[in-house]
Amino acid sequence: MNILNDILRILKIKIAVFYLLNFKYKFKYNQCKIFSVIPEFVDLGQGVIIEKNVIIDNHLLSLGKHSIIVDRTYISNCKSIGSFCSISMDVKIGLMAHPSDFVSTSPLLYSHRRGWVDESSFDEQKGKLTQIGHDVLISANVSVLNGVSIGTGAIIGAG
């Protein structure tokens, strides 16, 4: 019975994703090409392209016009991305920090949500959200830490 429930749950998720990508986004963002699920409240500029397997968390408020985000990119703790930005594949933006002055950097010893401690002793999301200016190129396999601001016209080389 559990297998049947798992299959039904996966089927419901696939139907919801199919609906979002093929109907809702096409009407709401008719001048954009979106192939990944995005948070509903993101303010998208015209001509935005978001390719497959892109994960964007609920912190992103705006994505400027004619920006492109390529496959397998993860965007977390990022407030805004400007216009005419190119974000290549396998990019990770807004990665959370670990404490460098604790007994250990392992989240098992400081994060309540990991289950070993009763109370969190380090705020993993501490600091400002990442912001990316206009006309920024972020090449493949780049990691951008939480709270970093990337200025207009910046180019970040691969890796």
CSV table of C-alpha atoms in Angstrom, one decimal:
chain,number,residue,atom,x,y,z
A,1,MET,CA,0.0,0.0,0.0
A,2,ASN,CA,2.9,2.4,0.7
A,3,ILE,CA,4.3,1.9,-2.8
A,4,LEU,CA,0.9,2.8,-4.2
A,5,ASN,CA,0.8,6.0,-2.0
A,6,ASP,CA,4.3,6.9,-3.1
A,7,ILE,CA,3.4,6.5,-6.8
A,8,LEU,CA,0.2,8.6,-6.4
A,9,ARG,CA,2.2,11.3,-4.6
A,10,ILE,CA,4.8,11.4,-7.3
A,11,LEU,CA,2.1,11.4,-10.0
A,12,LYS,CA,0.4,14.4,-8.3
A,13,ILE,CA,3.7,16.3,-8.2
A,14,LYS,CA,4.4,15.6,-11.9
A,15,ILE,CA,0.9,16.7,-12.9
A,16,ALA,CA,1.3,20.0,-10.9
A,17,VAL,CA,4.7,20.6,-12.5
A,18,PHE,CA,3.3,19.9,-16.0
A,19,TYR,CA,0.4,22.3,-15.3
A,20,LEU,CA,2.8,25.1,-14.1
A,21,LEU,CA,5.2,24.7,-17.0
A,22,ASN,CA,2.7,24.2,-19.8
A,23,PHE,CA,-0.2,26.4,-18.8
A,24,LYS,CA,0.2,28.8,-15.9
A,25,TYR,CA,3.6,30.2,-16.8
A,26,LYS,CA,2.8,30.5,-20.5
A,27,PHE,CA,-0.1,32.8,-19.7
A,28,LYS,CA,1.5,34.7,-16.8
A,29,TYR,CA,5.0,35.1,-18.4
A,30,ASN,CA,4.1,34.9,-22.1
A,31,GLN,CA,7.3,36.5,-23.3
A,32,CYS,CA,9.6,34.3,-21.2
A,33,LYS,CA,10.8,30.7,-21.6
A,34,ILE,CA,10.5,28.8,-18.3
A,35,PHE,CA,11.4,25.1,-18.0
A,36,SER,CA,11.7,24.9,-14.2
A,37,VAL,CA,9.4,25.6,-11.3
A,38,ILE,CA,9.9,29.0,-9.8
A,39,PRO,CA,8.4,30.8,-6.8
A,40,GLU,CA,5.1,32.5,-7.7
A,41,PHE,CA,6.0,36.0,-6.4
A,42,VAL,CA,9.2,36.4,-8.4
A,43,ASP,CA,9.0,39.6,-10.5
A,44,LEU,CA,10.3,38.4,-13.9
A,45,GLY,CA,11.3,40.8,-16.6
A,46,GLN,CA,10.4,40.1,-20.3
A,47,GLY,CA,12.5,37.7,-22.3
A,48,VAL,CA,13.8,35.8,-19.3
A,49,ILE,CA,14.9,32.2,-20.0
A,50,ILE,CA,15.1,29.6,-17.2
A,51,GLU,CA,16.2,26.2,-18.4
A,52,LYS,CA,15.5,22.7,-16.9
A,53,ASN,CA,16.6,21.6,-13.5
A,54,VAL,CA,17.0,25.1,-12.1
A,55,ILE,CA,16.1,25.4,-8.4
A,56,ILE,CA,15.2,28.9,-7.1
A,57,ASP,CA,14.2,29.3,-3.4
A,58,ASN,CA,11.7,31.8,-2.0
A,59,HIS,CA,14.1,34.6,-1.3
A,60,LEU,CA,14.4,35.7,-5.0
A,61,LEU,CA,12.2,38.8,-5.5
A,62,SER,CA,13.2,39.9,-9.0
A,63,LEU,CA,14.9,38.6,-12.1
A,64,GLY,CA,15.6,41.3,-14.7
A,65,LYS,CA,14.7,41.3,-18.4
A,66,HIS,CA,16.5,39.2,-20.9
A,67,SER,CA,18.5,37.2,-18.3
A,68,ILE,CA,19.2,33.6,-18.7
A,69,ILE,CA,19.7,30.8,-16.2
A,70,VAL,CA,21.1,27.5,-17.5
A,71,ASP,CA,20.6,23.9,-16.4
A,72,ARG,CA,21.3,22.6,-13.0
A,73,THR,CA,21.7,25.9,-11.3
A,74,TYR,CA,20.8,26.4,-7.6
A,75,ILE,CA,19.8,29.8,-6.4
A,76,SER,CA,19.2,30.3,-2.6
A,77,ASN,CA,19.4,33.3,-0.3
A,78,CYS,CA,19.5,35.6,-3.3
A,79,LYS,CA,17.4,38.8,-3.3
A,80,SER,CA,17.7,40.0,-6.9
A,81,ILE,CA,19.3,39.3,-10.3
A,82,GLY,CA,19.6,42.2,-12.7
A,83,SER,CA,18.8,42.5,-16.4
A,84,PHE,CA,20.9,40.9,-19.2
A,85,CYS,CA,22.6,38.5,-16.8
A,86,SER,CA,24.0,35.1,-18.0
A,87,ILE,CA,24.2,32.4,-15.4
A,88,SER,CA,25.7,29.2,-16.7
A,89,MET,CA,25.2,25.6,-15.8
A,90,ASP,CA,26.0,24.1,-12.4
A,91,VAL,CA,26.2,27.5,-10.6
A,92,LYS,CA,25.3,27.7,-6.9
A,93,ILE,CA,24.3,31.1,-5.6
A,94,GLY,CA,23.7,32.1,-1.9
A,95,LEU,CA,25.3,29.1,-0.2
A,96,MET,CA,25.0,29.2,3.5
A,97,ALA,CA,28.0,29.6,5.9
A,98,HIS,CA,29.3,27.3,8.5
A,99,PRO,CA,30.8,28.5,11.8
A,100,SER,CA,34.6,28.9,11.7
A,101,ASP,CA,35.0,29.6,15.5
A,102,PHE,CA,33.0,26.6,16.9
A,103,VAL,CA,34.3,23.3,18.1
A,104,SER,CA,33.3,21.8,14.8
A,105,THR,CA,32.0,23.0,11.4
A,106,SER,CA,29.5,20.1,11.3
A,107,PRO,CA,25.8,21.2,11.4
A,108,LEU,CA,25.1,18.2,13.6
A,109,LEU,CA,26.7,20.1,16.5
A,110,TYR,CA,25.0,23.5,16.0
A,111,SER,CA,21.8,23.1,14.1
A,112,HIS,CA,18.5,22.1,15.8
A,113,ARG,CA,17.0,21.0,12.5
A,114,ARG,CA,19.7,18.3,12.2
A,115,GLY,CA,18.4,16.7,15.4
A,116,TRP,CA,21.4,16.4,17.7
A,117,VAL,CA,21.1,19.6,19.7
A,118,ASP,CA,18.0,21.1,21.4
A,119,GLU,CA,18.7,24.6,20.3
A,120,SER,CA,20.5,26.1,17.4
A,121,SER,CA,23.7,27.9,18.4
A,122,PHE,CA,24.6,29.3,14.9
A,123,ASP,CA,22.4,31.1,12.4
A,124,GLU,CA,23.2,29.4,9.0
A,125,GLN,CA,21.4,32.2,7.1
A,126,LYS,CA,23.1,35.0,9.0
A,127,GLY,CA,24.0,38.0,6.9
A,128,LYS,CA,22.4,39.8,4.0
A,129,LEU,CA,21.0,38.1,0.9
A,130,THR,CA,23.1,37.8,-2.2
A,131,GLN,CA,22.4,40.4,-4.9
A,132,ILE,CA,23.5,40.4,-8.5
A,133,GLY,CA,23.7,43.5,-10.7
A,134,HIS,CA,23.0,44.0,-14.4
A,135,ASP,CA,24.9,42.5,-17.3
A,136,VAL,CA,26.7,40.0,-15.1
A,137,LEU,CA,28.3,36.8,-16.5
A,138,ILE,CA,28.6,33.9,-14.1
A,139,SER,CA,30.3,31.0,-15.8
A,140,ALA,CA,29.9,27.3,-15.2
A,141,ASN,CA,30.6,25.6,-11.9
A,142,VAL,CA,30.8,28.9,-9.8
A,143,SER,CA,29.8,29.0,-6.2
A,144,VAL,CA,28.7,32.3,-4.7
A,145,LEU,CA,28.4,32.6,-0.9
A,146,ASN,CA,25.5,34.0,0.9
A,147,GLY,CA,25.6,37.8,1.3
A,148,VAL,CA,27.9,38.5,-1.6
A,149,SER,CA,27.0,41.5,-3.9
A,150,ILE,CA,28.1,41.2,-7.5
A,151,GLY,CA,28.3,44.5,-9.3
A,152,THR,CA,27.0,45.5,-12.7
A,153,GLY,CA,29.2,44.3,-15.5
A,154,ALA,CA,31.1,41.7,-13.5
A,155,ILE,CA,32.5,38.6,-15.1
A,156,ILE,CA,33.1,35.5,-13.0
A,157,GLY,CA,35.2,32.8,-14.8
A,158,ALA,CA,34.3,29.2,-14.8
A,159,GLY,CA,35.0,27.2,-11.6
